[in-house]
Each structure stands twice: as C-alpha cells, then as structure tokens.
C-alpha cells in the first residue's frame, strides 16, 4: 500500500523539526503540513509522540554476499538496516569475488537487485582482488559504484595509493580508506588491558600514520578522500588540521568508539573489531570531534559473522561487530538525551552530511521519494540481540539499556519495517 498519512509527528524538515502531518502517495511525499485533510479511504497512522527522520544513511556496512552467505545475506542485513532506521547503505567490497571490475561487481549487483529492501550502493575495490598489488578497473567500475575502498586493509604502497587517488579524482568518485599500516597482528588496543592480560595489541600509530601519509597524497592530487572508522586521538588531530587547510578530507567513526574504552572490555568476541576500542583519551577526542564537526558521519562498520566465528573471546574471535540495529538508539541515548549534541547534529551525523558530501540519501520534502523512519524516543529497554533481524548477533551493546526504537521505516513509500501492530496489517 503506497498511500497513507502519518499524523502529528515532529518532522525533520530543512534542518529543523516541525509538527506536521505527512501524506505519502505513489512512493513520494505528496504533502507535508499541519492538519492535512484525509482523503476517503486513506489510512492514518498516529505519530504524535514520535519523530519522523529522513531515512538514515550508513556509508560503511558489510552485507556478506556474494561469498560469505554463511555469515549473513543481503536480505537479512538490509532487513536489519530497515529495523535500524536506515534506507541507504554503502556496501564494502570484502566479498568473493571482490568487486574489482564490472564483471565481478555484477555478482553483487544481481543479489542486491533481487534481495535488498533498502537502497544499497556498492563500493568497488581500490586494488584488484583487494590484494593491494595493482589497481582495480576503476574506470569500468565508476558508473556502478559509490566510491572505492579496500576496507579491511590499508593500501600499503604509497605510489599505488597516489595513482588510485589521481584516477578517482578524474572519475569524480571518493576514495574511502581503511587506514592501517601492515596487517593486524594484535587483537585489541595496545593499551592497559592488553598489557594486563597479555593480549597482543594493535597500536594507534598503525592507524594515524597511514592517515598522515594519505593526506599528503590528497594535497598532491586534490582527490576526495574519506577516512573510515577513525578511532584514535591523533587521527582526529590530523584530520582536523587537514580540514583547516581546506583539503577535501572527511571522516567517520562508529558508536562503539564513542561509548567504550579498553577499560570496559570483556573477554567476549563482541568487543573485538578492527580498529579496536581504544583508550579513554581517544574516546574523549572522538567526542570532542563530533561536537566541533571534525567527524562528519557516524557509520556502523556493521560486520555480521557466524556465532562460531565470534566465540573465541578477545584473543581469537574474528574482527567485526554488528551495529545497524543499535546505532540510532545508542547515539540518541548517549549523546542527545544528556544534551551533548542536538537532534539536528544527530541528523547531520546520520544523514545530512552524507547527502552534502556524497550526494546520497533523501531529504523529507514534497515531491521527494518517501524514504523515512519513525522514531519513538521514549521506551527504555536493554539491547536484546535475539530481536535483531541481522544474522549477526555479536554486539558490544548487548544488554545495555537504550532509549528509543524505530517504529517504522519506509523506502519509496513501501513499509520495509514496522513494530508489531503499529500499522494495520492491510498496509504491509
Ligand atoms: Zn575497515
């Protein structure tokens, strides 16, 4: 059913919240105003205690197909995105085959066309096979991909990265870099917890040294460069300086780096990811940088794995945790409710900046595709991973009390997620 009215919500319109009714028809916002007349037969969903946000955007997710459907599928993970309030996600290329040319990308695109319930924009790899040795078919991929990334590993060769940035610049596409010198030989942050428990650590330098190298390459090439999942205090300082200089550099972090430190680690695979949860000084710097705008986006680095792969504790679980179904509530609970950031800033981090910087996602305005989410900010409940639609259940937020839940998410007017009994069955 593509026609309905959402009544009385606080709606995010052009940067501020307004109390309004929203009429959705033929996949678009047909009217947004106070006290809309209800045409005969059109269902009305009462939203007076809720917000309507634009459908959220996550520039960093792992959907696992093709190649790793034992972990998760495009179907399960886009369902998770919808439950989390997301309508646009950018899919990282850690796949088999890795999307390094139009032919290998087609395997991914065909699954997306068949099974995705939200908009999925794929990344192409920077290097062939994501192996770091020669560049992918960047020109062939360009019309089909959001941007380029070798997420999971840094491009070790400086000359190869410089060439990638030159070509991406000519193609007007961003390079989104996982910055890491070498390959991860540690398990967690190289800090107090690692030392106390005799667990091999991952240094902060391994991240920020590559960011510093790449920013020099951006200075030379002028390419649009986005740093994935920054986790250290030094990374923040380097990026802040690059932005002051006017370089086309942006970055993201993820909720777990803003909430946890290595003092809060438990010997549980749900706390193992790369980059790792860092020290308190890093967390403080990251929070400061979501306040001053150095960090442009909150991404989740949503990375589902099988239960077995996550069962090895901190020492031997595989890297990566899920995040799509907790990010909004966690950010709302930890930062908006205590007054650290405004709801408008939350929207910037979860939607507006991705639109401004990358031109992706949709605003709520008459005539635009009806991509949106209805958020109830009130209920307090522990995160229950059994409720996840994601096939991955490993979350550091498991059991943590959070405020808010997504009542409904729509993509081009189609309801792709709704809480039980929130809308009449006839509408689903
Ligand atoms: Zn990464």
Short mmCIF file of C-alpha atoms and ligand atoms in Angstrom, two decimals:
data_model
loop_
_atom_site.label_atom_id
_atom_site.label_comp_id
_atom_site.label_asym_id
_atom_site.label_seq_id
_atom_site.Cartn_x
_atom_site.Cartn_y
_atom_site.Cartn_z
CA UNK A 1 0.00 0.00 0.00
CA UNK A 2 1.60 3.20 -1.13
CA UNK A 3 -0.84 5.80 0.20
CA UNK A 4 -1.15 6.79 3.84
CA UNK A 5 -0.89 9.72 6.22
CA UNK A 6 1.37 9.93 9.26
CA UNK A 7 -0.23 12.41 11.61
CA UNK A 8 1.15 14.78 14.21
CA UNK A 9 4.83 13.81 14.31
CA UNK A 10 7.77 16.13 14.81
CA UNK A 11 9.20 16.01 11.29
CA UNK A 12 12.78 16.89 10.32
CA UNK A 13 12.39 19.45 7.52
CA UNK A 14 15.22 21.55 6.16
CA UNK A 15 17.33 21.33 9.29
CA UNK A 16 14.66 21.83 11.95
CA UNK A 17 11.80 19.90 13.49
CA UNK A 18 8.21 20.90 12.75
CA UNK A 19 4.99 19.36 13.95
CA UNK A 20 3.22 18.19 10.77
CA UNK A 21 1.19 15.54 9.00
CA UNK A 22 2.90 13.70 6.17
CA UNK A 23 0.99 12.35 3.20
CA UNK A 24 2.74 9.57 1.29
CA UNK A 25 1.41 8.68 -2.14
CA UNK A 26 2.89 6.74 -5.06
CA UNK A 27 6.21 6.39 -3.28
CA UNK A 28 6.70 10.11 -2.67
CA UNK A 29 5.95 12.79 -0.12
CA UNK A 30 2.73 14.24 -1.56
CA UNK A 31 2.10 16.83 1.15
CA UNK A 32 3.65 17.91 4.45
CA UNK A 33 1.64 20.36 6.55
CA UNK A 34 -0.36 20.82 9.73
CA UNK A 35 -3.89 19.37 9.79
CA UNK A 36 -3.88 17.78 6.34
CA UNK A 37 -7.29 16.77 5.04
CA UNK A 38 -7.60 12.99 4.89
CA UNK A 39 -8.89 11.70 1.54
CA UNK A 40 -11.57 8.99 1.87
CA UNK A 41 -10.15 5.53 2.44
CA UNK A 42 -6.57 6.65 3.14
CA UNK A 43 -5.22 5.13 6.37
CA UNK A 44 -3.89 7.46 9.07
CA UNK A 45 -1.07 6.38 11.38
CA UNK A 46 -0.94 8.45 14.55
CA UNK A 47 2.62 9.59 15.31
CA UNK A 48 2.07 12.35 17.87
CA UNK A 49 4.73 11.17 20.30
CA UNK A 50 7.24 10.29 17.57
CA UNK A 51 9.78 11.88 15.30
CA UNK A 52 9.95 11.41 11.55
CA UNK A 53 13.55 11.44 10.39
CA UNK A 54 14.83 11.16 6.85
CA UNK A 55 15.85 7.55 6.18
CA UNK A 56 19.32 7.25 7.70
CA UNK A 57 22.47 6.71 5.65
CA UNK A 58 25.34 4.40 6.61
CA UNK A 59 28.39 4.70 4.38
CA UNK A 60 30.08 1.64 5.86
CA UNK A 61 28.38 -1.77 6.09
CA UNK A 62 29.27 -5.35 5.24
CA UNK A 63 26.45 -7.32 3.62
CA UNK A 64 28.48 -10.52 3.06
CA UNK A 65 27.12 -11.52 -0.34
CA UNK A 66 28.40 -12.84 -2.62
CA UNK A 67 30.85 -15.19 -0.97
CA UNK A 68 30.02 -15.26 2.74
CA UNK A 69 26.33 -16.07 2.98
CA UNK A 70 27.06 -18.38 5.92
CA UNK A 71 27.64 -15.18 7.90
CA UNK A 72 24.71 -13.12 6.60
CA UNK A 73 22.89 -12.17 3.42
CA UNK A 74 21.84 -9.03 1.59
CA UNK A 75 18.31 -9.96 2.56
CA UNK A 76 18.99 -10.31 6.30
CA UNK A 77 21.26 -7.27 6.54
CA UNK A 78 19.09 -4.86 4.60
CA UNK A 79 16.22 -6.02 6.85
CA UNK A 80 18.47 -5.11 9.79
CA UNK A 81 19.16 -1.72 8.19
CA UNK A 82 15.43 -1.08 7.88
CA UNK A 83 14.85 -2.00 11.53
CA UNK A 84 17.62 0.41 12.47
CA UNK A 85 16.03 3.29 10.55
CA UNK A 86 18.41 3.17 7.57
CA UNK A 87 17.22 3.50 3.99
CA UNK A 88 20.61 3.89 2.26
CA UNK A 89 23.71 1.82 2.98
CA UNK A 90 27.07 1.63 1.20
CA UNK A 91 28.32 -1.94 0.95
CA UNK A 92 32.01 -2.65 1.45
CA UNK A 93 33.78 -4.89 -1.07
CA UNK A 94 35.17 -7.63 1.21
CA UNK A 95 33.42 -10.20 -0.94
CA UNK A 96 34.08 -13.25 -3.07
CA UNK A 97 34.50 -12.30 -5.83
CA UNK A 98 35.77 -8.89 -4.76
CA UNK A 99 34.08 -6.26 -6.95
CA UNK A 100 37.17 -5.05 -8.79
CA UNK A 101 35.71 -4.86 -12.31
CA UNK A 102 32.21 -4.66 -13.83
CA UNK A 103 32.07 -8.46 -14.25
CA UNK A 104 32.88 -9.27 -10.63
CA UNK A 105 30.65 -6.44 -9.41
CA UNK A 106 27.73 -7.91 -11.35
CA UNK A 107 27.62 -10.89 -8.96
CA UNK A 108 26.99 -8.46 -6.10
CA UNK A 109 24.58 -6.25 -8.04
CA UNK A 110 22.40 -9.21 -9.01
CA UNK A 111 21.93 -10.21 -5.35
CA UNK A 112 21.20 -6.59 -4.41
CA UNK A 113 18.59 -6.26 -7.18
CA UNK A 114 16.96 -9.49 -6.03
CA UNK A 115 17.04 -9.20 -2.24
CA UNK A 116 17.75 -5.69 -0.93
CA UNK A 117 14.92 -3.96 0.93
CA UNK A 118 16.78 -0.63 1.28
CA UNK A 119 18.98 1.26 -1.19
CA UNK A 120 22.39 -0.40 -1.41
CA UNK A 121 25.28 1.47 -3.03
CA UNK A 122 28.27 -0.81 -3.58
CA UNK A 123 31.90 0.15 -3.25
CA UNK A 124 34.36 -1.04 -5.83
CA UNK A 125 37.77 -2.10 -4.62
CA UNK A 126 40.81 0.16 -4.93
CA UNK A 127 43.07 -2.75 -5.85
CA UNK A 128 42.47 -5.89 -7.91
CA UNK A 129 41.15 -8.66 -5.68
CA UNK A 130 41.60 -6.21 -2.75
CA UNK A 131 45.11 -7.64 -2.73
CA UNK A 132 47.00 -4.36 -2.66
CA UNK A 133 49.21 -5.07 -5.66
CA UNK A 134 47.69 -3.34 -8.68
CA UNK A 135 44.68 -1.10 -9.18
CA UNK A 136 41.20 -2.39 -9.93
CA UNK A 137 39.33 -1.46 -13.11
CA UNK A 138 38.42 1.86 -11.54
CA UNK A 139 37.20 3.35 -14.83
CA UNK A 140 34.97 0.37 -15.63
CA UNK A 141 33.52 0.38 -12.11
CA UNK A 142 32.93 4.12 -11.93
CA UNK A 143 29.35 4.30 -13.28
CA UNK A 144 28.26 1.46 -10.99
CA UNK A 145 29.86 2.19 -7.63
CA UNK A 146 29.54 4.71 -4.83
CA UNK A 147 33.31 5.00 -4.42
CA UNK A 148 36.42 2.92 -3.89
CA UNK A 149 37.68 1.15 -0.80
CA UNK A 150 39.91 -1.74 0.19
CA UNK A 151 38.22 -1.83 3.58
CA UNK A 152 39.75 -4.41 5.89
CA UNK A 153 43.27 -3.42 4.94
CA UNK A 154 45.20 -0.32 4.15
CA UNK A 155 46.78 0.17 0.71
CA UNK A 156 50.40 -0.28 1.77
CA UNK A 157 52.06 1.06 -1.37
CA UNK A 158 52.22 4.85 -1.37
CA UNK A 159 52.68 5.08 -5.14
CA UNK A 160 49.69 2.80 -5.76
CA UNK A 161 47.52 4.88 -3.41
CA UNK A 162 48.64 8.09 -5.13
CA UNK A 163 47.69 6.65 -8.52
CA UNK A 164 44.32 5.48 -7.12
CA UNK A 165 43.62 9.00 -5.84
CA UNK A 166 44.54 10.56 -9.20
CA UNK A 167 42.24 8.23 -11.06
CA UNK A 168 39.39 8.61 -8.55
CA UNK A 169 39.71 12.37 -8.86
CA UNK A 170 39.37 12.16 -12.66
CA UNK A 171 36.33 9.90 -12.18
CA UNK A 172 34.85 12.26 -9.54
CA UNK A 173 34.49 9.46 -7.02
CA UNK A 174 35.61 9.34 -3.38
CA UNK A 175 38.27 7.02 -2.03
CA UNK A 176 37.21 5.74 1.39
CA UNK A 177 40.23 4.41 3.18
CA UNK A 178 40.69 1.84 5.88
CA UNK A 179 43.94 3.22 7.27
CA UNK A 180 46.25 0.62 8.73
CA UNK A 181 49.97 0.13 8.31
CA UNK A 182 50.71 -3.56 7.86
CA UNK A 183 48.14 -6.21 8.67
CA UNK A 184 46.59 -6.58 12.11
CA UNK A 185 48.83 -8.75 14.25
CA UNK A 186 47.18 -7.76 17.50
CA UNK A 187 43.71 -8.43 18.87
CA UNK A 188 42.79 -5.31 20.85
CA UNK A 189 44.11 -1.81 21.53
CA UNK A 190 47.72 -1.78 22.57
CA UNK A 191 46.95 -0.30 25.97
CA UNK A 192 46.48 -1.14 29.62
CA UNK A 193 44.04 -4.02 29.16
CA UNK A 194 46.27 -5.70 26.57
CA UNK A 195 49.29 -5.37 28.84
CA UNK A 196 47.44 -6.60 31.92
CA UNK A 197 46.02 -9.65 30.15
CA UNK A 198 48.95 -10.50 27.91
CA UNK A 199 46.95 -10.00 24.72
CA UNK A 200 48.81 -8.72 21.65
CA UNK A 201 47.92 -5.11 20.92
CA UNK A 202 47.12 -3.01 17.84
CA UNK A 203 48.97 0.30 18.02
CA UNK A 204 47.40 3.72 17.47
CA UNK A 205 50.23 4.58 15.05
CA UNK A 206 49.13 1.84 12.68
CA UNK A 207 46.03 3.97 12.01
CA UNK A 208 47.21 7.56 12.12
CA UNK A 209 50.49 7.07 10.27
CA UNK A 210 48.59 5.99 7.18
CA UNK A 211 46.10 8.84 7.52
CA UNK A 212 49.02 11.26 7.64
CA UNK A 213 50.58 9.65 4.55
CA UNK A 214 47.30 9.77 2.65
CA UNK A 215 46.64 13.40 3.48
CA UNK A 216 49.94 14.31 1.86
CA UNK A 217 48.72 12.38 -1.21
CA UNK A 218 45.44 14.33 -1.13
CA UNK A 219 47.47 17.54 -1.02
CA UNK A 220 49.25 16.38 -4.20
CA UNK A 221 46.23 15.03 -6.07
CA UNK A 222 43.21 17.01 -4.85
CA UNK A 223 41.17 13.80 -4.69
CA UNK A 224 38.09 13.44 -2.49
CA UNK A 225 39.25 11.34 0.45
CA UNK A 226 37.20 9.89 3.30
CA UNK A 227 38.75 8.09 6.27
CA UNK A 228 36.82 5.07 7.52
CA UNK A 229 36.19 4.37 11.22
CA UNK A 230 38.70 6.67 12.92
CA UNK A 231 39.48 5.53 16.44
CA UNK A 232 42.46 7.49 17.79
CA UNK A 233 43.10 10.93 19.21
CA UNK A 234 45.95 11.51 16.75
CA UNK A 235 43.71 10.65 13.77
CA UNK A 236 41.28 13.35 14.93
CA UNK A 237 44.07 15.94 15.19
CA UNK A 238 45.50 15.12 11.74
CA UNK A 239 42.08 15.29 10.06
CA UNK A 240 41.13 18.50 11.88
CA UNK A 241 44.32 20.11 10.56
CA UNK A 242 43.68 18.85 7.00
CA UNK A 243 40.20 20.33 7.09
CA UNK A 244 41.58 23.67 8.33
CA UNK A 245 43.89 23.61 5.35
CA UNK A 246 40.85 23.23 3.10
CA UNK A 247 41.69 19.74 1.80
CA UNK A 248 38.77 17.59 0.57
CA UNK A 249 39.04 15.25 3.55
CA UNK A 250 36.15 13.82 5.57
CA UNK A 251 35.81 11.01 8.08
CA UNK A 252 33.53 8.75 10.05
CA UNK A 253 33.62 7.00 13.38
CA UNK A 254 31.34 4.34 14.86
CA UNK A 255 29.23 4.36 18.04
CA UNK A 256 31.35 1.75 19.82
CA UNK A 257 34.42 4.03 19.72
CA UNK A 258 32.38 6.81 21.33
CA UNK A 259 30.96 4.72 24.15
CA UNK A 260 33.55 2.13 25.18
CA UNK A 261 37.22 2.19 26.15
CA UNK A 262 39.67 -0.60 26.78
CA UNK A 263 38.78 -0.26 30.47
CA UNK A 264 35.29 -1.54 29.58
CA UNK A 265 36.48 -4.56 27.57
CA UNK A 266 35.13 -8.00 28.36
CA UNK A 267 36.72 -11.20 27.14
CA UNK A 268 33.99 -11.60 24.56
CA UNK A 269 34.16 -11.55 20.76
CA UNK A 270 31.56 -8.78 20.82
CA UNK A 271 34.38 -6.42 21.84
CA UNK A 272 36.75 -7.43 19.07
CA UNK A 273 36.83 -5.34 15.92
CA UNK A 274 39.38 -3.52 13.79
CA UNK A 275 40.26 -0.80 14.55
CA UNK A 276 39.90 -1.77 18.20
CA UNK A 277 38.11 0.06 21.00
CA UNK A 278 40.80 2.47 22.25
CA UNK A 279 41.67 4.32 25.45
CA UNK A 280 39.71 6.99 27.30
CA UNK A 281 41.87 9.80 25.82
CA UNK A 282 40.86 8.60 22.35
CA UNK A 283 37.20 8.38 23.24
CA UNK A 284 37.30 11.92 24.61
CA UNK A 285 38.96 13.23 21.44
CA UNK A 286 36.35 11.50 19.28
CA UNK A 287 33.50 13.00 21.29
CA UNK A 288 35.08 16.44 21.04
CA UNK A 289 35.28 15.98 17.30
CA UNK A 290 31.62 15.06 16.89
CA UNK A 291 30.89 18.30 18.73
CA UNK A 292 33.19 20.50 16.63
CA UNK A 293 32.33 18.88 13.29
CA UNK A 294 35.69 17.23 12.58
CA UNK A 295 33.83 13.93 12.36
CA UNK A 296 31.31 14.16 9.56
CA UNK A 297 29.46 10.90 9.88
CA UNK A 298 28.59 8.11 12.24
CA UNK A 299 28.92 4.86 10.34
CA UNK A 300 28.43 1.46 11.92
CA UNK A 301 31.03 -0.75 10.19
CA UNK A 302 28.23 -3.31 10.57
CA UNK A 303 30.06 -6.63 10.19
CA UNK A 304 28.00 -9.76 10.85
CA UNK A 305 29.80 -13.04 11.48
CA UNK A 306 28.65 -16.52 12.46
CA UNK A 307 28.24 -17.32 16.16
CA UNK A 308 31.15 -19.74 15.94
CA UNK A 309 33.46 -17.11 14.45
CA UNK A 310 32.66 -14.79 17.36
CA UNK A 311 33.00 -17.43 20.08
CA UNK A 312 36.77 -17.13 20.59
CA UNK A 313 36.73 -14.27 23.10
CA UNK A 314 39.07 -11.32 22.61
CA UNK A 315 42.00 -13.48 21.61
CA UNK A 316 40.68 -15.45 18.69
CA UNK A 317 37.26 -14.25 17.52
CA UNK A 318 37.22 -12.77 14.04
CA UNK A 319 37.16 -8.96 13.78
CA UNK A 320 33.85 -7.13 13.48
CA UNK A 321 30.55 -6.49 15.24
CA UNK A 322 27.04 -5.57 14.12
CA UNK A 323 25.70 -2.05 14.54
CA UNK A 324 22.81 -1.20 12.23
CA UNK A 325 20.09 -2.01 14.76
CA UNK A 326 21.63 -0.14 17.69
CA UNK A 327 23.33 2.98 16.28
CA UNK A 328 20.36 5.34 16.37
CA UNK A 329 19.22 4.42 19.89
CA UNK A 330 22.77 4.40 21.21
CA UNK A 331 23.56 7.83 19.75
CA UNK A 332 20.24 9.19 20.97
CA UNK A 333 20.73 7.76 24.47
CA UNK A 334 24.39 8.59 24.99
CA UNK A 335 24.62 11.96 23.26
CA UNK A 336 21.25 13.58 22.55
CA UNK A 337 19.45 12.82 25.81
CA UNK A 338 22.28 14.08 28.06
CA UNK A 339 22.45 17.24 25.93
CA UNK A 340 25.93 16.68 24.45
CA UNK A 341 24.61 17.06 20.90
CA UNK A 342 21.36 18.36 19.48
CA UNK A 343 18.93 16.27 17.46
CA UNK A 344 19.92 18.38 14.48
CA UNK A 345 23.57 17.40 14.94
CA UNK A 346 22.46 13.77 15.20
CA UNK A 347 20.71 14.16 11.85
CA UNK A 348 23.87 15.70 10.38
CA UNK A 349 25.90 12.69 11.52
CA UNK A 350 23.40 10.06 10.40
CA UNK A 351 22.03 11.65 7.23
CA UNK A 352 22.66 15.27 6.23
CA UNK A 353 26.43 15.19 5.86
CA UNK A 354 26.38 12.09 3.67
CA UNK A 355 23.97 13.95 1.41
CA UNK A 356 26.00 17.15 1.41
CA UNK A 357 29.37 15.45 0.92
CA UNK A 358 28.49 12.45 -1.24
CA UNK A 359 25.07 13.36 -2.64
CA UNK A 360 23.42 10.23 -1.25
CA UNK A 361 20.22 9.81 0.76
CA UNK A 362 17.00 11.80 0.50
CA UNK A 363 15.60 14.76 2.45
CA UNK A 364 11.98 14.94 3.58
CA UNK A 365 10.33 17.37 1.16
CA UNK A 366 7.27 17.41 -1.04
CA UNK A 367 7.91 15.51 -4.27
CA UNK A 368 10.94 13.59 -2.97
CA UNK A 369 10.99 9.79 -2.69
CA UNK A 370 9.40 8.82 0.64
CA UNK A 371 12.46 7.38 2.39
CA UNK A 372 11.99 7.97 6.11
CA UNK A 373 11.89 6.47 9.55
CA UNK A 374 9.55 6.96 12.51
CA UNK A 375 11.38 7.06 15.84
CA UNK A 376 9.85 6.70 19.28
CA UNK A 377 12.36 8.29 21.69
CA UNK A 378 10.69 7.18 24.91
CA UNK A 379 10.95 3.48 25.70
CA UNK A 380 13.96 2.30 27.68
CA UNK A 381 14.96 -1.30 27.14
CA UNK A 382 18.11 -3.40 27.13
CA UNK A 383 19.51 -4.24 23.68
CA UNK A 384 18.30 -7.77 23.01
CA UNK A 385 20.32 -9.38 20.25
CA UNK A 386 17.65 -12.07 19.84
CA UNK A 387 15.45 -9.32 18.38
CA UNK A 388 17.98 -8.48 15.67
CA UNK A 389 16.97 -9.07 12.10
CA UNK A 390 20.68 -9.24 11.33
CA UNK A 391 22.09 -12.74 11.06
CA UNK A 392 24.99 -11.41 13.15
CA UNK A 393 24.26 -11.21 16.88
CA UNK A 394 27.61 -10.05 18.19
CA UNK A 395 27.20 -6.54 19.60
CA UNK A 396 29.12 -4.81 22.38
CA UNK A 397 25.85 -3.07 23.25
CA UNK A 398 24.08 -6.35 24.11
CA UNK A 399 22.21 -5.92 27.39
CA UNK A 400 22.89 -2.18 27.59
CA UNK A 401 19.87 -0.03 28.31
CA UNK A 402 18.98 2.32 25.46
CA UNK A 403 16.17 4.75 24.88
CA UNK A 404 14.19 4.76 21.68
CA UNK A 405 13.11 2.39 18.99
CA UNK A 406 12.32 2.58 15.31
CA UNK A 407 8.57 2.18 14.81
CA UNK A 408 8.53 2.17 11.02
CA UNK A 409 10.88 2.58 8.08
CA UNK A 410 9.79 3.19 4.50
CA UNK A 411 11.69 3.11 1.24
CA UNK A 412 9.94 4.95 -1.58
CA UNK A 413 6.78 4.72 0.49
CA UNK A 414 6.96 0.94 0.93
CA UNK A 415 6.98 -0.07 4.58
CA UNK A 416 10.10 -2.21 4.99
CA UNK A 417 10.00 -2.34 8.79
CA UNK A 418 7.29 -1.71 11.37
CA UNK A 419 6.86 -2.61 15.02
CA UNK A 420 4.15 -5.19 15.68
CA UNK A 421 0.65 -3.70 15.41
CA UNK A 422 1.93 -0.20 14.65
CA UNK A 423 0.20 -0.15 11.26
CA UNK A 424 -2.85 -2.12 10.07
CA UNK A 425 -1.90 -5.47 8.54
CA UNK A 426 -3.60 -4.39 5.31
CA UNK A 427 -0.81 -1.86 4.80
CA UNK A 428 2.05 -4.36 4.90
ZN1 LIG B 1 37.71 -1.16 7.93
#
